[in-house]
Amino acid sequence: MADTLTKEPDYSAGRSVGSLYWAVLRRELLLFFRRRSDLLNPLVFFLLVASLFPLGVSPDPTFLAQVAPGVVWVAALLSTLLSMDGLFRSDFDDGTLEQTLLSPQPMFVVGLAKVSAHWIMTGLPLTLLAPLIAVMLFLPADGMAGLVLTLLLGTPTLSLIGAIGAALTVGLRKGGVLLSLLVLPLYVPVLIFGSSAVQAAINGLPVSGHLALLGAMLALGVVMAPLAIGAALRISVSG
Amino acid sequence: MSGQKKWMPRWFYQLASPRWCYDITGKLLPGFVIAALLLLGVGTVWALLFAPADYQQGNSFRIIYIHVPAAILAQSCYMMMAVAGAIGLIWKMKVADMVAKSCAPIGVSVALLALATGAIWGKPTWGSWWVWDARLTSMLILLFLYLGVIALHSAIENEVTAAQSAAVLSLVGLVNIPIIKYSVEWWNTLHQPATFTLTERPAMPAEMWVPLLVMVIGFYCFFAVSLMLRIRNEILHRERRAGWVRQMIGGE
């Protein structure tokens, strides 16, 4: 017993960062599967918001086809945001987060793994569900591939940015509304390039430029956002 | 300490002391008040009475003398807030936190001023109060970023945690500002290009842009004055239990 306590664990191997990533990812996914209703809620919300638009604006197919890219994107953005609030909440409440911060593991990797798990459980299903909503909104067939591709590249960025907001507000009782206030302005570039790529695809224009920009934002997000998430979690837990 | 090379000037460390900061702002304040009053007074009279009218927009263009300085100031104020926040995060300087906190409300008011004057100018020029134009939209988003920082700051009770969280948020915003700016610009633009750039001569004649420059500098001086007043207030509030504050308030 004493031997295991005094022995310094080997963190030097590059393998340990990878295994940390997989361990956190597996744990998060397992937790998500145990709470299946949490998994379903953002998807139901996504469908609901998208179906409010024809009711509220107009059921006319030509009009809906025009607004479809924007509506699908805004709905995806809002449901990502909705699911964001719980990302660190339960870990914060039961003290797991504090233990993770105290451990000698890099928060960068832990944050990245948590966001990856969140994306697999919300962003990916949203992307897969989007064509269904797009058909309901009469999105022209030319735009379908563009829609799925942009969502595939854009939703991870949304998860990364949202996680920063979630980390900043995790210690607060009423973080929900505040979270959207912090995060929504930062979502603007993703929304712009995402929906305009779909629009370009419908008009028969090349979309590779838009996709490249979305990819660039994702790359920037993967490199920078976990740093901010780690710093924000440290502040939230210590405060 | 003796052998170690100091890589930061002495005043930088002195700024960390609230008392020193209170004293130095007290000395600087009168100068900036005079400069702000003088520049804003001269600039306003020059701009409204003596600058020539625009050949297309007539006299309505004169709102530029408020609109452009406010817009420039709104952006630099955010920059200052983020940099001060970063200094506060890295060196744990209380004064830097106070600067960051004081910047936010000023930023909101100048951003609002820029949006309001933009709307008033847009009515005669473009024919509508609001256009979903790139610059207007990015100024609106800047306003939302400011409001987010303020909301986060006021939601957290612990003063230190609030300052740190707000600093992280404003740094994230700082990375995003250029992205937002260019994405919105490619998305839709109707606005005229920037009046002042560092690399080119202004497209306007000198009689028009010189008063504008005076107004811009005047706005910066005004910003300095209101920032210093806010910081002094904040210092007194936070150091209210310190000996020197008690002595000063009790002694006078």
PDB file of N, CA and C in Angstrom, chain A residues 161 164 168-169 172 178 181-182 185-186 188-189 192-193 196 213 217 220 224 228 231-232 235-236 238-239, chain B residues 89 141 144-145 147-148 151-152 155-156 158 161 164-165 168-169 172-173 175-176 179-180 183-184 186-187:
ATOM      1  N   ILE A 161     -16.834  26.456 -28.056  1.00  0.00           N
ATOM      2  CA  ILE A 161     -17.071  27.808 -27.546  1.00  0.00           C
ATOM      3  C   ILE A 161     -18.049  27.756 -26.381  1.00  0.00           C
ATOM      4  N   ILE A 164     -16.618  26.943 -22.993  1.00  0.00           N
ATOM      5  CA  ILE A 164     -15.966  28.041 -22.258  1.00  0.00           C
ATOM      6  C   ILE A 164     -16.997  28.746 -21.385  1.00  0.00           C
ATOM      7  N   LEU A 168     -17.300  28.953 -17.275  1.00  0.00           N
ATOM      8  CA  LEU A 168     -17.317  30.214 -16.532  1.00  0.00           C
ATOM      9  C   LEU A 168     -18.529  30.303 -15.606  1.00  0.00           C
ATOM     10  N   THR A 169     -19.646  29.689 -16.001  1.00  0.00           N
ATOM     11  CA  THR A 169     -20.868  29.862 -15.228  1.00  0.00           C
ATOM     12  C   THR A 169     -21.190  28.663 -14.345  1.00  0.00           C
ATOM     13  N   LEU A 172     -22.307  29.133 -10.704  1.00  0.00           N
ATOM     14  CA  LEU A 172     -23.432  30.015 -10.409  1.00  0.00           C
ATOM     15  C   LEU A 172     -24.732  29.234 -10.398  1.00  0.00           C
ATOM     16  N   LEU A 178     -27.512  33.431 -18.368  1.00  0.00           N
ATOM     17  CA  LEU A 178     -26.221  34.107 -18.464  1.00  0.00           C
ATOM     18  C   LEU A 178     -25.347  33.426 -19.509  1.00  0.00           C
ATOM     19  N   LEU A 181     -26.183  34.466 -22.896  1.00  0.00           N
ATOM     20  CA  LEU A 181     -25.756  35.848 -23.114  1.00  0.00           C
ATOM     21  C   LEU A 181     -24.263  35.917 -23.437  1.00  0.00           C
ATOM     22  N   LEU A 182     -23.477  35.050 -22.779  1.00  0.00           N
ATOM     23  CA  LEU A 182     -22.030  35.071 -22.994  1.00  0.00           C
ATOM     24  C   LEU A 182     -21.661  34.434 -24.326  1.00  0.00           C
ATOM     25  N   PRO A 185     -23.097  35.720 -28.791  1.00  0.00           N
ATOM     26  CA  PRO A 185     -22.349  36.615 -29.685  1.00  0.00           C
ATOM     27  C   PRO A 185     -21.151  35.936 -30.335  1.00  0.00           C
ATOM     28  N   LEU A 186     -20.548  34.979 -29.597  1.00  0.00           N
ATOM     29  CA  LEU A 186     -19.366  34.313 -30.133  1.00  0.00           C
ATOM     30  C   LEU A 186     -19.729  33.282 -31.204  1.00  0.00           C
ATOM     31  N   VAL A 188     -21.671  33.908 -33.704  1.00  0.00           N
ATOM     32  CA  VAL A 188     -22.046  34.594 -34.951  1.00  0.00           C
ATOM     33  C   VAL A 188     -21.234  34.145 -36.172  1.00  0.00           C
ATOM     34  N   PRO A 189     -19.888  34.100 -36.100  1.00  0.00           N
ATOM     35  CA  PRO A 189     -19.141  33.718 -37.309  1.00  0.00           C
ATOM     36  C   PRO A 189     -19.507  32.326 -37.823  1.00  0.00           C
ATOM     37  N   ILE A 192     -22.821  32.513 -39.582  1.00  0.00           N
ATOM     38  CA  ILE A 192     -22.730  33.194 -40.874  1.00  0.00           C
ATOM     39  C   ILE A 192     -22.166  32.269 -41.934  1.00  0.00           C
ATOM     40  N   PHE A 193     -21.021  31.649 -41.651  1.00  0.00           N
ATOM     41  CA  PHE A 193     -20.393  30.822 -42.683  1.00  0.00           C
ATOM     42  C   PHE A 193     -21.170  29.535 -42.906  1.00  0.00           C
ATOM     43  N   SER A 196     -24.414  30.509 -44.909  1.00  0.00           N
ATOM     44  CA  SER A 196     -24.140  31.036 -46.252  1.00  0.00           C
ATOM     45  C   SER A 196     -23.516  29.962 -47.149  1.00  0.00           C
ATOM     46  N   LEU A 213     -13.077  27.862 -44.203  1.00  0.00           N
ATOM     47  CA  LEU A 213     -13.134  28.808 -43.085  1.00  0.00           C
ATOM     48  C   LEU A 213     -13.710  28.152 -41.839  1.00  0.00           C
ATOM     49  N   MET A 217     -11.831  27.726 -38.273  1.00  0.00           N
ATOM     50  CA  MET A 217     -12.370  28.091 -36.961  1.00  0.00           C
ATOM     51  C   MET A 217     -12.322  26.903 -36.015  1.00  0.00           C
ATOM     52  N   LEU A 220      -8.733  26.455 -34.848  1.00  0.00           N
ATOM     53  CA  LEU A 220      -8.423  27.470 -33.832  1.00  0.00           C
ATOM     54  C   LEU A 220      -9.089  27.110 -32.508  1.00  0.00           C
ATOM     55  N   MET A 224      -7.247  26.562 -28.987  1.00  0.00           N
ATOM     56  CA  MET A 224      -7.360  27.629 -27.986  1.00  0.00           C
ATOM     57  C   MET A 224      -8.421  27.360 -26.916  1.00  0.00           C
ATOM     58  N   ALA A 228      -8.826  28.032 -22.486  1.00  0.00           N
ATOM     59  CA  ALA A 228      -9.779  28.904 -21.801  1.00  0.00           C
ATOM     60  C   ALA A 228     -10.681  28.092 -20.886  1.00  0.00           C
ATOM     61  N   ALA A 231      -8.710  27.266 -17.708  1.00  0.00           N
ATOM     62  CA  ALA A 231      -8.556  28.448 -16.844  1.00  0.00           C
ATOM     63  C   ALA A 231      -9.879  28.795 -16.180  1.00  0.00           C
ATOM     64  N   ALA A 232     -10.952  28.746 -16.964  1.00  0.00           N
ATOM     65  CA  ALA A 232     -12.262  29.118 -16.425  1.00  0.00           C
ATOM     66  C   ALA A 232     -12.706  28.141 -15.338  1.00  0.00           C
ATOM     67  N   ILE A 235     -10.907  28.913 -12.138  1.00  0.00           N
ATOM     68  CA  ILE A 235     -11.446  30.103 -11.473  1.00  0.00           C
ATOM     69  C   ILE A 235     -12.778  29.775 -10.809  1.00  0.00           C
ATOM     70  N   SER A 236     -13.641  29.065 -11.551  1.00  0.00           N
ATOM     71  CA  SER A 236     -14.981  28.773 -11.019  1.00  0.00           C
ATOM     72  C   SER A 236     -14.909  27.911  -9.759  1.00  0.00           C
ATOM     73  N   SER A 238     -12.308  27.585  -7.669  1.00  0.00           N
ATOM     74  CA  SER A 238     -11.633  28.229  -6.541  1.00  0.00           C
ATOM     75  C   SER A 238     -12.479  29.336  -5.925  1.00  0.00           C
ATOM     76  N   GLY A 239     -13.419  29.889  -6.726  1.00  0.00           N
ATOM     77  CA  GLY A 239     -14.168  31.072  -6.251  1.00  0.00           C
ATOM     78  C   GLY A 239     -15.329  30.744  -5.332  1.00  0.00           C
TER      79      GLY A 239
ATOM     80  N   LEU B  89      -4.965  38.762 -14.669  1.00  0.00           N
ATOM     81  CA  LEU B  89      -4.909  37.298 -14.561  1.00  0.00           C
ATOM     82  C   LEU B  89      -3.486  36.827 -14.313  1.00  0.00           C
ATOM     83  N   ILE B 141     -22.686  43.475 -32.073  1.00  0.00           N
ATOM     84  CA  ILE B 141     -22.145  42.291 -31.402  1.00  0.00           C
ATOM     85  C   ILE B 141     -21.126  42.698 -30.346  1.00  0.00           C
ATOM     86  N   PHE B 144     -22.978  43.491 -27.380  1.00  0.00           N
ATOM     87  CA  PHE B 144     -23.394  42.274 -26.674  1.00  0.00           C
ATOM     88  C   PHE B 144     -22.231  41.673 -25.882  1.00  0.00           C
ATOM     89  N   LEU B 145     -21.023  41.733 -26.465  1.00  0.00           N
ATOM     90  CA  LEU B 145     -19.855  41.200 -25.751  1.00  0.00           C
ATOM     91  C   LEU B 145     -19.630  41.971 -24.454  1.00  0.00           C
ATOM     92  N   LEU B 147     -21.901  43.625 -22.792  1.00  0.00           N
ATOM     93  CA  LEU B 147     -22.984  43.318 -21.859  1.00  0.00           C
ATOM     94  C   LEU B 147     -22.756  41.957 -21.207  1.00  0.00           C
ATOM     95  N   GLY B 148     -22.213  41.001 -21.983  1.00  0.00           N
ATOM     96  CA  GLY B 148     -21.917  39.691 -21.413  1.00  0.00           C
ATOM     97  C   GLY B 148     -20.892  39.790 -20.299  1.00  0.00           C
ATOM     98  N   ALA B 151     -22.524  41.327 -17.303  1.00  0.00           N
ATOM     99  CA  ALA B 151     -23.467  40.392 -16.670  1.00  0.00           C
ATOM    100  C   ALA B 151     -22.720  39.341 -15.863  1.00  0.00           C
ATOM    101  N   LEU B 152     -21.618  38.819 -16.446  1.00  0.00           N
ATOM    102  CA  LEU B 152     -20.846  37.798 -15.738  1.00  0.00           C
ATOM    103  C   LEU B 152     -20.233  38.383 -14.472  1.00  0.00           C
ATOM    104  N   ALA B 155     -22.779  38.776 -11.818  1.00  0.00           N
ATOM    105  CA  ALA B 155     -23.410  37.547 -11.335  1.00  0.00           C
ATOM    106  C   ALA B 155     -22.562  36.862 -10.268  1.00  0.00           C
ATOM    107  N   ILE B 156     -21.250  37.145 -10.253  1.00  0.00           N
ATOM    108  CA  ILE B 156     -20.367  36.480  -9.294  1.00  0.00           C
ATOM    109  C   ILE B 156     -20.122  37.418  -8.121  1.00  0.00           C
ATOM    110  N   ASN B 158     -17.992  37.041  -5.365  1.00  0.00           N
ATOM    111  CA  ASN B 158     -16.603  37.237  -4.958  1.00  0.00           C
ATOM    112  C   ASN B 158     -15.887  38.144  -5.964  1.00  0.00           C
ATOM    113  N   THR B 161     -12.879  36.473  -7.983  1.00  0.00           N
ATOM    114  CA  THR B 161     -13.352  35.491  -8.958  1.00  0.00           C
ATOM    115  C   THR B 161     -14.062  36.187 -10.113  1.00  0.00           C
ATOM    116  N   GLN B 164     -11.554  37.689 -12.459  1.00  0.00           N
ATOM    117  CA  GLN B 164     -10.836  36.684 -13.249  1.00  0.00           C
ATOM    118  C   GLN B 164     -11.724  36.094 -14.334  1.00  0.00           C
ATOM    119  N   SER B 165     -12.968  35.772 -13.967  1.00  0.00           N
ATOM    120  CA  SER B 165     -13.884  35.204 -14.957  1.00  0.00           C
ATOM    121  C   SER B 165     -14.133  36.198 -16.087  1.00  0.00           C
ATOM    122  N   VAL B 168     -11.190  36.284 -18.435  1.00  0.00           N
ATOM    123  CA  VAL B 168     -11.145  35.158 -19.380  1.00  0.00           C
ATOM    124  C   VAL B 168     -12.142  35.395 -20.511  1.00  0.00           C
ATOM    125  N   LEU B 169     -13.343  35.826 -20.133  1.00  0.00           N
ATOM    126  CA  LEU B 169     -14.364  36.056 -21.158  1.00  0.00           C
ATOM    127  C   LEU B 169     -13.939  37.160 -22.117  1.00  0.00           C
ATOM    128  N   VAL B 172     -11.367  35.810 -24.532  1.00  0.00           N
ATOM    129  CA  VAL B 172     -12.002  34.981 -25.569  1.00  0.00           C
ATOM    130  C   VAL B 172     -12.661  35.892 -26.604  1.00  0.00           C
ATOM    131  N   GLY B 173     -13.310  36.948 -26.116  1.00  0.00           N
ATOM    132  CA  GLY B 173     -13.933  37.908 -27.023  1.00  0.00           C
ATOM    133  C   GLY B 173     -12.912  38.601 -27.898  1.00  0.00           C
ATOM    134  N   VAL B 175     -10.088  37.428 -29.039  1.00  0.00           N
ATOM    135  CA  VAL B 175      -9.708  36.540 -30.133  1.00  0.00           C
ATOM    136  C   VAL B 175     -10.811  36.542 -31.191  1.00  0.00           C
ATOM    137  N   ASN B 176     -12.046  36.641 -30.723  1.00  0.00           N
ATOM    138  CA  ASN B 176     -13.171  36.541 -31.644  1.00  0.00           C
ATOM    139  C   ASN B 176     -13.464  37.813 -32.418  1.00  0.00           C
ATOM    140  N   ILE B 179     -12.417  37.868 -36.018  1.00  0.00           N
ATOM    141  CA  ILE B 179     -13.168  36.857 -36.773  1.00  0.00           C
ATOM    142  C   ILE B 179     -14.587  37.370 -37.036  1.00  0.00           C
ATOM    143  N   ILE B 180     -15.197  37.914 -35.988  1.00  0.00           N
ATOM    144  CA  ILE B 180     -16.551  38.440 -36.155  1.00  0.00           C
ATOM    145  C   ILE B 180     -16.543  39.575 -37.175  1.00  0.00           C
ATOM    146  N   SER B 183     -15.982  38.167 -40.704  1.00  0.00           N
ATOM    147  CA  SER B 183     -17.090  37.324 -41.176  1.00  0.00           C
ATOM    148  C   SER B 183     -18.287  38.185 -41.517  1.00  0.00           C
ATOM    149  N   VAL B 184     -18.544  39.183 -40.666  1.00  0.00           N
ATOM    150  CA  VAL B 184     -19.691  40.040 -40.925  1.00  0.00           C
ATOM    151  C   VAL B 184     -19.434  40.906 -42.162  1.00  0.00           C
ATOM    152  N   TRP B 186     -17.657  40.126 -44.849  1.00  0.00           N
ATOM    153  CA  TRP B 186     -17.858  39.362 -46.081  1.00  0.00           C
ATOM    154  C   TRP B 186     -19.320  39.037 -46.295  1.00  0.00           C
ATOM    155  N   TRP B 187     -20.054  39.026 -45.178  1.00  0.00           N
ATOM    156  CA  TRP B 187     -21.456  38.634 -45.237  1.00  0.00           C
ATOM    157  C   TRP B 187     -22.279  39.712 -45.941  1.00  0.00           C
TER     158      TRP B 187
END
